[in-house]
């Protein structure tokens, strides 16, 4: 068996502590010492993890459709999204779902959701405090949750939407709650029982929505799933649609809100870019979104377990190895991005990067199906924010990174001072 690439010799506990406390430093230190490809060992993982970042290796990894999903995904996600989730299926079952779930997210269809995004933004932005520091991340979470409930779930009724907003908001907060995790670790199951009670109410509400969409389909994604037909002529059961809706919520809500919070954090620290972003030039705002996702990749890793050996550019990894691109490292290669640490959206206008040097949405057969949705939503929310407010950073230092589940998120929620224009 070939040896894995070199990597840090520290104990798994120490490597994990460094990754959790200072992820960027951990990645940069390893790149400096070992190059583009290195092997790390995290506590709780039974097998080492090879991190890669050169475009040729990322292409070879994501280009092989047969690789399996990374370990641990089933364990953490199944209780929330259900066993039939697109995120958890593999092989032919996964591909058949992807085939029917991709078309509803096509770029041209997304335009229909623009009014919903503008309206959700207007409601949330009307509550922003004026002239004093506050964190924008919770407001972005509220917008992205509202947008998913309307555009994806299709919940038109205000009262039902408010109830689902409250229930899903607290379920999602609990999944990132350190206090809950500690209580459960010490055997206190009461909070978990309360969560299960909430989950039952959510399921009942979702099944009622699905039944209503079967009766009278609309423009939302749930209506399209209700009408979807697999190659064998069968459709999705109500239970499966429930799983896919929870999947879209889990995959699309926090990620987009966090991408928005990071974009605002970068914009307030680069006033000339912020001014240009206000100009109403749609292409420039798209470039702002792309550059933010490059410099602040919300999902730092999206790996695979190899089912066949990976052999490329002198690298040879045996089947069974866990391999992940490190988005930060792939996005900060000076060969592809001159002055890689500068926030410079115009680079996406003059010289758009090739596919495997910009991978905030992963790649290959598991690439994010919500990418066009997320990009549109980010651009439209930004337009609404910039049209209403002048923004300044609340502090001098750049935001640090905190980990929330699988995301890299601004530690203090992006604190700004907003004044109406
Ligand atoms: C800025 C926002 C977002 C980011 C950074 C992001 C990132 C990602 C990444 C890295 C993956 C894994 C890809 C892989 O394993 O190669 C993924 C998968 C996925 N995302 Fe997103 N995502 C975002 C928004 C959304 C939205 C808005 C939705 C839907 C409403 C969505 C739905 C999904 C789904 C269903 C998958 C699983 C695809 C599969 O396994 O076939 N995402 N996303």
Short mmCIF file of C-alpha atoms and ligand atoms in Angstrom, two decimals:
data_model
loop_
_atom_site.label_atom_id
_atom_site.label_comp_id
_atom_site.label_asym_id
_atom_site.label_seq_id
_atom_site.Cartn_x
_atom_site.Cartn_y
_atom_site.Cartn_z
CA UNK A 1 0.00 0.00 0.00
CA UNK A 2 1.35 3.45 -0.82
CA UNK A 3 2.15 5.78 2.09
CA UNK A 4 -0.09 8.80 2.60
CA UNK A 5 1.38 12.30 2.07
CA UNK A 6 3.30 13.82 5.01
CA UNK A 7 1.47 15.92 7.58
CA UNK A 8 1.66 17.22 11.15
CA UNK A 9 3.04 14.82 13.73
CA UNK A 10 1.12 16.34 16.69
CA UNK A 11 -1.44 14.13 18.47
CA UNK A 12 -4.96 13.97 16.95
CA UNK A 13 -6.24 15.92 19.99
CA UNK A 14 -3.79 18.77 19.37
CA UNK A 15 -4.45 18.83 15.61
CA UNK A 16 -8.19 18.97 16.28
CA UNK A 17 -7.76 21.77 18.83
CA UNK A 18 -5.73 23.80 16.31
CA UNK A 19 -8.24 23.18 13.54
CA UNK A 20 -11.12 24.25 15.77
CA UNK A 21 -9.43 27.29 17.32
CA UNK A 22 -7.47 28.74 14.36
CA UNK A 23 -8.49 26.87 11.19
CA UNK A 24 -6.86 29.26 8.71
CA UNK A 25 -3.57 29.26 10.56
CA UNK A 26 -3.71 25.45 10.77
CA UNK A 27 -4.21 25.20 6.99
CA UNK A 28 -1.60 27.83 6.11
CA UNK A 29 1.03 26.31 8.46
CA UNK A 30 0.52 22.92 6.89
CA UNK A 31 0.70 24.28 3.34
CA UNK A 32 3.95 26.06 4.21
CA UNK A 33 5.51 22.92 5.70
CA UNK A 34 4.14 20.14 3.50
CA UNK A 35 2.92 21.78 0.27
CA UNK A 36 -0.44 21.50 -1.50
CA UNK A 37 -1.26 18.03 -0.21
CA UNK A 38 -0.91 16.83 3.38
CA UNK A 39 -2.44 14.35 5.79
CA UNK A 40 -4.12 15.31 9.06
CA UNK A 41 -5.58 13.18 11.83
CA UNK A 42 -8.58 14.50 13.75
CA UNK A 43 -9.74 13.14 17.09
CA UNK A 44 -12.79 10.91 16.84
CA UNK A 45 -12.00 9.98 13.23
CA UNK A 46 -10.80 6.43 12.76
CA UNK A 47 -8.86 7.21 9.61
CA UNK A 48 -6.53 10.02 8.48
CA UNK A 49 -7.80 12.75 6.16
CA UNK A 50 -5.79 13.90 3.14
CA UNK A 51 -6.29 17.59 2.35
CA UNK A 52 -5.74 18.69 -1.25
CA UNK A 53 -5.93 22.03 -3.05
CA UNK A 54 -4.23 22.03 -6.46
CA UNK A 55 -6.76 22.30 -9.34
CA UNK A 56 -5.52 19.10 -11.03
CA UNK A 57 -6.04 17.03 -7.87
CA UNK A 58 -9.42 18.63 -7.06
CA UNK A 59 -10.51 17.92 -10.65
CA UNK A 60 -9.42 14.28 -10.41
CA UNK A 61 -11.20 13.85 -7.06
CA UNK A 62 -14.52 15.48 -8.00
CA UNK A 63 -14.37 14.09 -11.55
CA UNK A 64 -14.83 10.49 -10.37
CA UNK A 65 -18.58 10.03 -9.74
CA UNK A 66 -18.20 6.69 -7.97
CA UNK A 67 -16.46 7.92 -4.79
CA UNK A 68 -18.40 7.58 -1.55
CA UNK A 69 -19.46 10.34 0.82
CA UNK A 70 -17.19 11.29 3.72
CA UNK A 71 -17.51 9.38 7.01
CA UNK A 72 -19.75 10.84 9.73
CA UNK A 73 -22.27 12.52 7.45
CA UNK A 74 -24.98 9.89 8.08
CA UNK A 75 -24.52 10.08 11.83
CA UNK A 76 -24.84 13.85 12.13
CA UNK A 77 -27.49 14.56 9.51
CA UNK A 78 -29.87 11.58 9.42
CA UNK A 79 -31.87 12.49 12.54
CA UNK A 80 -32.75 15.87 11.02
CA UNK A 81 -33.04 15.32 7.29
CA UNK A 82 -34.21 11.68 7.20
CA UNK A 83 -32.77 8.65 5.44
CA UNK A 84 -33.97 9.57 1.92
CA UNK A 85 -32.22 12.94 1.91
CA UNK A 86 -30.28 13.82 -1.25
CA UNK A 87 -27.34 14.61 1.04
CA UNK A 88 -27.23 11.02 2.32
CA UNK A 89 -28.12 8.82 -0.67
CA UNK A 90 -25.37 7.30 -2.81
CA UNK A 91 -24.98 5.69 -6.24
CA UNK A 92 -28.02 5.18 -8.49
CA UNK A 93 -30.51 6.29 -5.81
CA UNK A 94 -28.62 9.56 -5.37
CA UNK A 95 -28.37 10.21 -9.11
CA UNK A 96 -32.08 9.56 -9.73
CA UNK A 97 -33.00 12.15 -7.04
CA UNK A 98 -30.46 14.64 -8.33
CA UNK A 99 -31.90 14.38 -11.81
CA UNK A 100 -35.34 15.49 -10.63
CA UNK A 101 -34.10 17.99 -8.04
CA UNK A 102 -31.61 19.90 -10.23
CA UNK A 103 -33.98 21.41 -12.84
CA UNK A 104 -36.08 23.35 -10.29
CA UNK A 105 -32.87 25.18 -9.28
CA UNK A 106 -31.83 26.20 -12.81
CA UNK A 107 -30.56 29.78 -12.99
CA UNK A 108 -33.36 31.05 -15.26
CA UNK A 109 -36.10 29.66 -12.97
CA UNK A 110 -34.59 31.48 -10.00
CA UNK A 111 -35.64 34.90 -11.31
CA UNK A 112 -39.23 34.05 -10.32
CA UNK A 113 -38.13 34.15 -6.69
CA UNK A 114 -36.66 37.64 -6.82
CA UNK A 115 -39.82 39.40 -5.55
CA UNK A 116 -39.98 37.01 -2.58
CA UNK A 117 -36.35 37.75 -1.72
CA UNK A 118 -36.90 41.52 -1.98
CA UNK A 119 -39.97 41.34 0.22
CA UNK A 120 -38.29 39.16 2.88
CA UNK A 121 -35.34 41.59 2.86
CA UNK A 122 -37.57 44.64 3.22
CA UNK A 123 -39.29 43.13 6.26
CA UNK A 124 -36.06 42.20 8.03
CA UNK A 125 -34.25 45.45 7.15
CA UNK A 126 -37.12 47.54 8.52
CA UNK A 127 -36.14 46.23 11.96
CA UNK A 128 -32.46 47.23 11.80
CA UNK A 129 -31.43 49.57 14.59
CA UNK A 130 -30.21 52.94 13.36
CA UNK A 131 -26.87 54.47 14.32
CA UNK A 132 -25.74 51.86 16.85
CA UNK A 133 -23.65 48.73 16.54
CA UNK A 134 -25.43 45.41 16.00
CA UNK A 135 -24.71 41.98 14.48
CA UNK A 136 -26.19 41.43 11.00
CA UNK A 137 -25.89 37.63 10.93
CA UNK A 138 -29.19 36.95 12.81
CA UNK A 139 -31.02 39.30 10.44
CA UNK A 140 -29.55 37.42 7.44
CA UNK A 141 -30.66 34.12 9.01
CA UNK A 142 -34.17 35.46 9.35
CA UNK A 143 -34.23 36.50 5.66
CA UNK A 144 -32.89 33.20 4.34
CA UNK A 145 -35.31 31.19 6.51
CA UNK A 146 -38.26 33.28 5.30
CA UNK A 147 -37.13 32.87 1.67
CA UNK A 148 -36.86 29.08 2.02
CA UNK A 149 -40.31 28.86 3.61
CA UNK A 150 -41.83 30.82 0.74
CA UNK A 151 -39.81 29.89 -2.37
CA UNK A 152 -38.88 26.30 -1.48
CA UNK A 153 -41.67 25.09 0.83
CA UNK A 154 -44.31 27.36 -0.75
CA UNK A 155 -45.97 28.37 2.53
CA UNK A 156 -48.11 31.35 1.53
CA UNK A 157 -50.25 31.61 4.67
CA UNK A 158 -48.67 34.18 7.04
CA UNK A 159 -49.76 32.48 10.29
CA UNK A 160 -48.53 29.02 9.26
CA UNK A 161 -45.31 30.58 8.05
CA UNK A 162 -44.80 32.38 11.34
CA UNK A 163 -45.31 29.11 13.27
CA UNK A 164 -42.87 27.20 11.04
CA UNK A 165 -40.38 30.10 11.21
CA UNK A 166 -40.44 29.91 15.03
CA UNK A 167 -40.24 26.10 15.20
CA UNK A 168 -37.53 25.71 12.56
CA UNK A 169 -35.57 28.67 13.94
CA UNK A 170 -35.35 27.08 17.37
CA UNK A 171 -34.60 23.61 15.94
CA UNK A 172 -31.76 25.06 13.85
CA UNK A 173 -30.41 27.08 16.79
CA UNK A 174 -30.43 23.93 18.93
CA UNK A 175 -28.34 22.03 16.39
CA UNK A 176 -25.56 24.57 16.89
CA UNK A 177 -26.07 24.98 20.65
CA UNK A 178 -23.00 24.12 22.71
CA UNK A 179 -25.08 24.10 25.91
CA UNK A 180 -27.43 21.45 24.47
CA UNK A 181 -24.53 19.30 23.35
CA UNK A 182 -22.96 19.50 26.82
CA UNK A 183 -26.26 18.71 28.59
CA UNK A 184 -26.81 15.63 26.42
CA UNK A 185 -23.19 14.56 26.98
CA UNK A 186 -23.89 14.59 30.71
CA UNK A 187 -27.04 12.52 30.35
CA UNK A 188 -29.68 15.29 30.60
CA UNK A 189 -32.16 14.14 27.97
CA UNK A 190 -35.02 16.56 28.75
CA UNK A 191 -33.94 19.21 26.20
CA UNK A 192 -33.68 16.49 23.54
CA UNK A 193 -37.23 15.29 24.26
CA UNK A 194 -38.49 18.86 23.85
CA UNK A 195 -36.70 19.04 20.48
CA UNK A 196 -38.29 15.77 19.35
CA UNK A 197 -41.68 17.20 20.27
CA UNK A 198 -40.94 20.26 18.09
CA UNK A 199 -39.73 18.02 15.25
CA UNK A 200 -43.05 16.13 15.34
CA UNK A 201 -45.00 19.38 15.02
CA UNK A 202 -42.77 20.46 12.11
CA UNK A 203 -43.36 17.13 10.35
CA UNK A 204 -47.13 17.46 10.73
CA UNK A 205 -47.07 21.00 9.33
CA UNK A 206 -44.84 19.98 6.40
CA UNK A 207 -47.01 16.98 5.51
CA UNK A 208 -50.05 19.29 5.49
CA UNK A 209 -48.20 21.67 3.13
CA UNK A 210 -47.21 18.78 0.83
CA UNK A 211 -50.85 17.59 0.71
CA UNK A 212 -51.95 21.15 -0.19
CA UNK A 213 -49.34 21.33 -3.00
CA UNK A 214 -50.62 18.02 -4.42
CA UNK A 215 -54.10 19.56 -4.54
CA UNK A 216 -53.03 22.89 -6.03
CA UNK A 217 -49.40 23.14 -7.19
CA UNK A 218 -47.74 26.57 -7.31
CA UNK A 219 -44.37 27.97 -8.46
CA UNK A 220 -42.42 26.80 -5.40
CA UNK A 221 -39.88 23.96 -5.30
CA UNK A 222 -42.17 21.73 -3.19
CA UNK A 223 -44.78 21.86 -5.99
CA UNK A 224 -42.13 20.76 -8.48
CA UNK A 225 -41.06 17.87 -6.25
CA UNK A 226 -44.69 16.77 -5.90
CA UNK A 227 -44.91 16.56 -9.72
CA UNK A 228 -41.45 15.01 -10.25
CA UNK A 229 -41.32 11.66 -12.03
CA UNK A 230 -38.41 9.20 -11.87
CA UNK A 231 -37.26 7.25 -14.93
CA UNK A 232 -39.37 4.22 -13.90
CA UNK A 233 -42.49 6.42 -13.92
CA UNK A 234 -42.88 6.57 -10.12
CA UNK A 235 -42.98 9.80 -8.09
CA UNK A 236 -41.71 10.89 -4.68
CA UNK A 237 -43.72 9.78 -1.63
CA UNK A 238 -44.85 12.41 0.88
CA UNK A 239 -42.28 11.09 3.36
CA UNK A 240 -39.46 11.51 0.87
CA UNK A 241 -40.57 15.03 -0.07
CA UNK A 242 -40.51 15.89 3.64
CA UNK A 243 -36.90 14.59 3.82
CA UNK A 244 -35.87 16.60 0.73
CA UNK A 245 -37.49 19.79 2.07
CA UNK A 246 -35.62 19.44 5.38
CA UNK A 247 -32.45 18.79 3.33
CA UNK A 248 -32.91 21.99 1.34
CA UNK A 249 -33.49 23.86 4.57
CA UNK A 250 -30.45 22.42 6.35
CA UNK A 251 -28.19 22.86 3.31
CA UNK A 252 -29.48 26.22 2.16
CA UNK A 253 -30.42 28.36 5.14
CA UNK A 254 -27.38 28.82 7.36
CA UNK A 255 -24.94 28.64 4.43
CA UNK A 256 -26.54 31.52 2.51
CA UNK A 257 -27.01 33.64 5.66
CA UNK A 258 -23.37 33.13 6.56
CA UNK A 259 -22.22 33.95 3.01
CA UNK A 260 -24.17 37.22 3.28
CA UNK A 261 -22.73 38.09 6.70
CA UNK A 262 -19.18 37.54 5.39
CA UNK A 263 -19.87 39.60 2.27
CA UNK A 264 -21.08 42.53 4.40
CA UNK A 265 -18.05 42.14 6.66
CA UNK A 266 -15.74 42.43 3.65
CA UNK A 267 -17.68 45.31 2.06
CA UNK A 268 -17.60 47.50 5.20
CA UNK A 269 -13.85 47.04 5.39
CA UNK A 270 -13.31 47.96 1.71
CA UNK A 271 -15.28 51.25 1.30
CA UNK A 272 -14.26 51.76 -2.35
CA UNK A 273 -15.59 48.31 -3.29
CA UNK A 274 -18.74 49.06 -1.30
CA UNK A 275 -19.23 52.29 -3.25
CA UNK A 276 -18.81 50.46 -6.55
CA UNK A 277 -21.25 47.75 -5.41
CA UNK A 278 -23.89 50.46 -4.97
CA UNK A 279 -23.58 51.55 -8.60
CA UNK A 280 -26.36 49.20 -9.70
CA UNK A 281 -24.06 47.22 -11.99
CA UNK A 282 -25.40 43.66 -11.71
CA UNK A 283 -22.22 42.08 -13.10
CA UNK A 284 -20.14 43.80 -10.43
CA UNK A 285 -22.44 42.63 -7.64
CA UNK A 286 -22.20 39.08 -8.95
CA UNK A 287 -18.42 39.45 -8.82
CA UNK A 288 -18.69 40.71 -5.22
CA UNK A 289 -20.57 37.53 -4.30
CA UNK A 290 -18.03 35.29 -6.09
CA UNK A 291 -15.06 37.06 -4.52
CA UNK A 292 -16.62 36.85 -1.04
CA UNK A 293 -17.24 33.12 -1.44
CA UNK A 294 -13.61 32.77 -2.57
CA UNK A 295 -12.10 34.66 0.36
CA UNK A 296 -14.59 33.46 2.98
CA UNK A 297 -15.59 29.92 1.91
CA UNK A 298 -18.60 29.15 4.09
CA UNK A 299 -18.19 25.38 3.81
CA UNK A 300 -14.49 24.73 4.37
CA UNK A 301 -14.35 21.03 3.39
CA UNK A 302 -16.47 18.76 1.15
CA UNK A 303 -14.68 15.43 0.90
CA UNK A 304 -15.07 11.93 -0.43
CA UNK A 305 -13.98 8.43 0.61
CA UNK A 306 -12.14 6.98 -2.39
CA UNK A 307 -13.69 3.89 -3.94
CA UNK A 308 -10.93 3.64 -6.57
CA UNK A 309 -7.32 4.85 -6.27
CA UNK A 310 -6.66 8.54 -6.95
CA UNK A 311 -3.63 8.92 -9.18
CA UNK A 312 -2.73 12.33 -10.50
CA UNK A 313 0.36 14.56 -10.75
CA UNK A 314 2.62 12.04 -8.99
CA UNK A 315 0.13 11.62 -6.13
CA UNK A 316 -1.10 8.09 -5.53
CA UNK A 317 -3.78 7.44 -2.91
CA UNK A 318 -5.32 4.00 -2.41
CA UNK A 319 -9.06 3.23 -2.43
CA UNK A 320 -10.54 3.69 1.04
CA UNK A 321 -8.61 6.94 1.73
CA UNK A 322 -10.59 9.95 2.96
CA UNK A 323 -9.71 12.98 0.83
CA UNK A 324 -11.06 16.52 0.94
CA UNK A 325 -10.30 19.74 -0.88
CA UNK A 326 -9.46 22.52 1.61
CA UNK A 327 -11.46 25.37 0.08
CA UNK A 328 -9.38 28.10 1.73
CA UNK A 329 -6.15 26.70 0.27
CA UNK A 330 -7.65 26.11 -3.19
CA UNK A 331 -8.93 29.71 -3.17
CA UNK A 332 -5.70 31.40 -2.09
CA UNK A 333 -3.19 30.04 -4.61
CA UNK A 334 -1.10 32.92 -5.94
CA UNK A 335 -0.76 31.16 -9.35
CA UNK A 336 -4.49 31.51 -9.92
CA UNK A 337 -5.26 34.56 -7.78
CA UNK A 338 -2.55 37.28 -7.76
CA UNK A 339 -2.46 38.94 -4.31
CA UNK A 340 -4.72 36.16 -3.10
CA UNK A 341 -5.62 37.71 0.28
CA UNK A 342 -6.95 40.96 -1.21
CA UNK A 343 -10.73 41.41 -1.60
CA UNK A 344 -10.89 42.37 -5.26
CA UNK A 345 -14.17 41.47 -7.02
CA UNK A 346 -12.95 42.89 -10.35
CA UNK A 347 -10.71 39.82 -10.77
CA UNK A 348 -13.89 37.85 -11.51
CA UNK A 349 -14.81 40.29 -14.29
CA UNK A 350 -11.49 40.40 -16.10
CA UNK A 351 -10.34 36.84 -15.71
CA UNK A 352 -12.91 34.38 -14.31
CA UNK A 353 -11.22 31.41 -12.60
CA UNK A 354 -11.34 27.91 -14.03
CA UNK A 355 -13.79 25.41 -12.49
CA UNK A 356 -11.52 23.72 -9.99
CA UNK A 357 -9.85 26.83 -8.58
CA UNK A 358 -13.18 28.21 -7.26
CA UNK A 359 -15.06 25.53 -5.34
CA UNK A 360 -17.25 27.13 -2.63
CA UNK A 361 -20.07 24.83 -3.79
CA UNK A 362 -17.96 21.64 -4.03
CA UNK A 363 -17.90 19.76 -7.31
CA UNK A 364 -18.84 16.76 -9.42
CA UNK A 365 -21.96 14.69 -8.80
CA UNK A 366 -22.46 16.12 -5.32
CA UNK A 367 -21.92 19.77 -6.25
CA UNK A 368 -24.40 22.06 -4.50
CA UNK A 369 -27.72 22.05 -6.38
CA UNK A 370 -28.69 25.32 -4.66
CA UNK A 371 -25.73 27.34 -6.04
CA UNK A 372 -27.82 29.45 -8.51
CA UNK A 373 -30.37 30.05 -5.77
CA UNK A 374 -27.73 31.10 -3.23
CA UNK A 375 -25.97 33.41 -5.69
CA UNK A 376 -29.21 35.11 -6.71
CA UNK A 377 -30.36 35.44 -3.12
CA UNK A 378 -27.06 36.93 -1.98
CA UNK A 379 -27.02 39.47 -4.80
CA UNK A 380 -30.63 40.57 -4.29
CA UNK A 381 -30.33 40.88 -0.50
CA UNK A 382 -27.15 42.93 -0.94
CA UNK A 383 -28.92 45.25 -3.38
CA UNK A 384 -31.69 45.82 -0.83
CA UNK A 385 -29.22 46.47 2.01
CA UNK A 386 -27.05 48.87 0.00
CA UNK A 387 -30.07 50.78 -1.32
CA UNK A 388 -31.24 51.51 2.22
CA UNK A 389 -28.18 51.96 4.41
CA UNK A 390 -24.75 53.46 4.72
CA UNK A 391 -22.64 50.89 6.52
CA UNK A 392 -19.57 51.14 8.72
CA UNK A 393 -17.70 48.49 10.69
CA UNK A 394 -18.45 48.56 14.44
CA UNK A 395 -14.86 47.70 15.35
CA UNK A 396 -11.44 48.03 13.84
CA UNK A 397 -10.32 44.39 13.74
CA UNK A 398 -11.42 41.99 10.99
CA UNK A 399 -13.91 39.30 12.04
CA UNK A 400 -12.49 36.04 13.37
CA UNK A 401 -13.83 32.67 12.31
CA UNK A 402 -16.15 30.60 14.49
CA UNK A 403 -17.30 27.15 13.49
CA UNK A 404 -21.07 26.55 13.45
CA UNK A 405 -21.71 22.91 12.56
CA UNK A 406 -20.04 22.48 9.16
CA UNK A 407 -19.64 26.17 8.38
CA UNK A 408 -17.03 28.87 8.95
CA UNK A 409 -19.01 31.78 10.35
CA UNK A 410 -18.12 35.33 11.53
CA UNK A 411 -17.32 35.01 15.24
CA UNK A 412 -19.23 38.12 16.32
CA UNK A 413 -21.93 37.91 13.64
CA UNK A 414 -20.49 40.84 11.59
CA UNK A 415 -21.09 43.91 13.76
CA UNK A 416 -21.85 47.07 11.80
CA UNK A 417 -23.33 50.52 12.30
CA UNK A 418 -26.08 51.30 9.77
CA UNK A 419 -27.56 54.70 8.96
CA UNK A 420 -30.42 55.20 6.49
CA UNK A 421 -29.43 56.77 3.18
C1 LIG B 1 -23.65 30.25 0.01
C2 LIG B 1 -24.49 29.23 0.14
C3 LIG B 1 -24.16 27.78 -0.05
C4 LIG B 1 -22.95 27.15 0.02
C5 LIG B 1 -21.57 27.77 0.32
C6 LIG B 1 -23.18 25.75 -0.25
C7 LIG B 1 -22.19 24.78 -0.30
C8 LIG B 1 -22.41 23.44 -0.55
C9 LIG B 1 -21.38 22.44 -0.59
C10 LIG B 1 -19.89 22.68 -0.38
C11 LIG B 1 -21.98 21.25 -0.84
C12 LIG B 1 -21.31 19.88 -0.89
C13 LIG B 1 -20.85 19.57 -2.25
C14 LIG B 1 -19.98 18.36 -2.31
O1 LIG B 1 -20.03 17.44 -1.47
O2 LIG B 1 -19.20 18.35 -3.25
C15 LIG B 1 -23.40 21.49 -0.97
C16 LIG B 1 -24.35 20.51 -1.24
C17 LIG B 1 -25.70 20.74 -1.30
N1 LIG B 1 -26.33 21.97 -1.20
FE1 LIG B 1 -25.43 23.78 -0.96
N2 LIG B 1 -24.52 25.56 -0.46
C18 LIG B 1 -25.15 26.77 -0.35
C19 LIG B 1 -26.52 27.02 -0.53
C20 LIG B 1 -27.47 26.07 -0.81
C21 LIG B 1 -28.87 26.35 -1.05
C22 LIG B 1 -29.51 27.73 -1.06
C23 LIG B 1 -29.48 25.13 -1.22
C24 LIG B 1 -30.93 24.83 -1.50
C25 LIG B 1 -31.95 25.58 -1.17
C26 LIG B 1 -28.45 24.10 -1.14
C27 LIG B 1 -28.68 22.75 -1.28
C28 LIG B 1 -27.69 21.78 -1.32
C29 LIG B 1 -27.95 20.35 -1.48
C30 LIG B 1 -29.32 19.69 -1.61
C31 LIG B 1 -26.71 19.70 -1.48
C32 LIG B 1 -26.44 18.20 -1.64
C33 LIG B 1 -26.13 17.85 -3.07
C34 LIG B 1 -25.87 16.37 -3.29
O3 LIG B 1 -25.41 15.68 -2.35
O4 LIG B 1 -26.11 15.89 -4.41
N3 LIG B 1 -27.25 24.71 -0.89
N4 LIG B 1 -23.64 22.83 -0.80
#
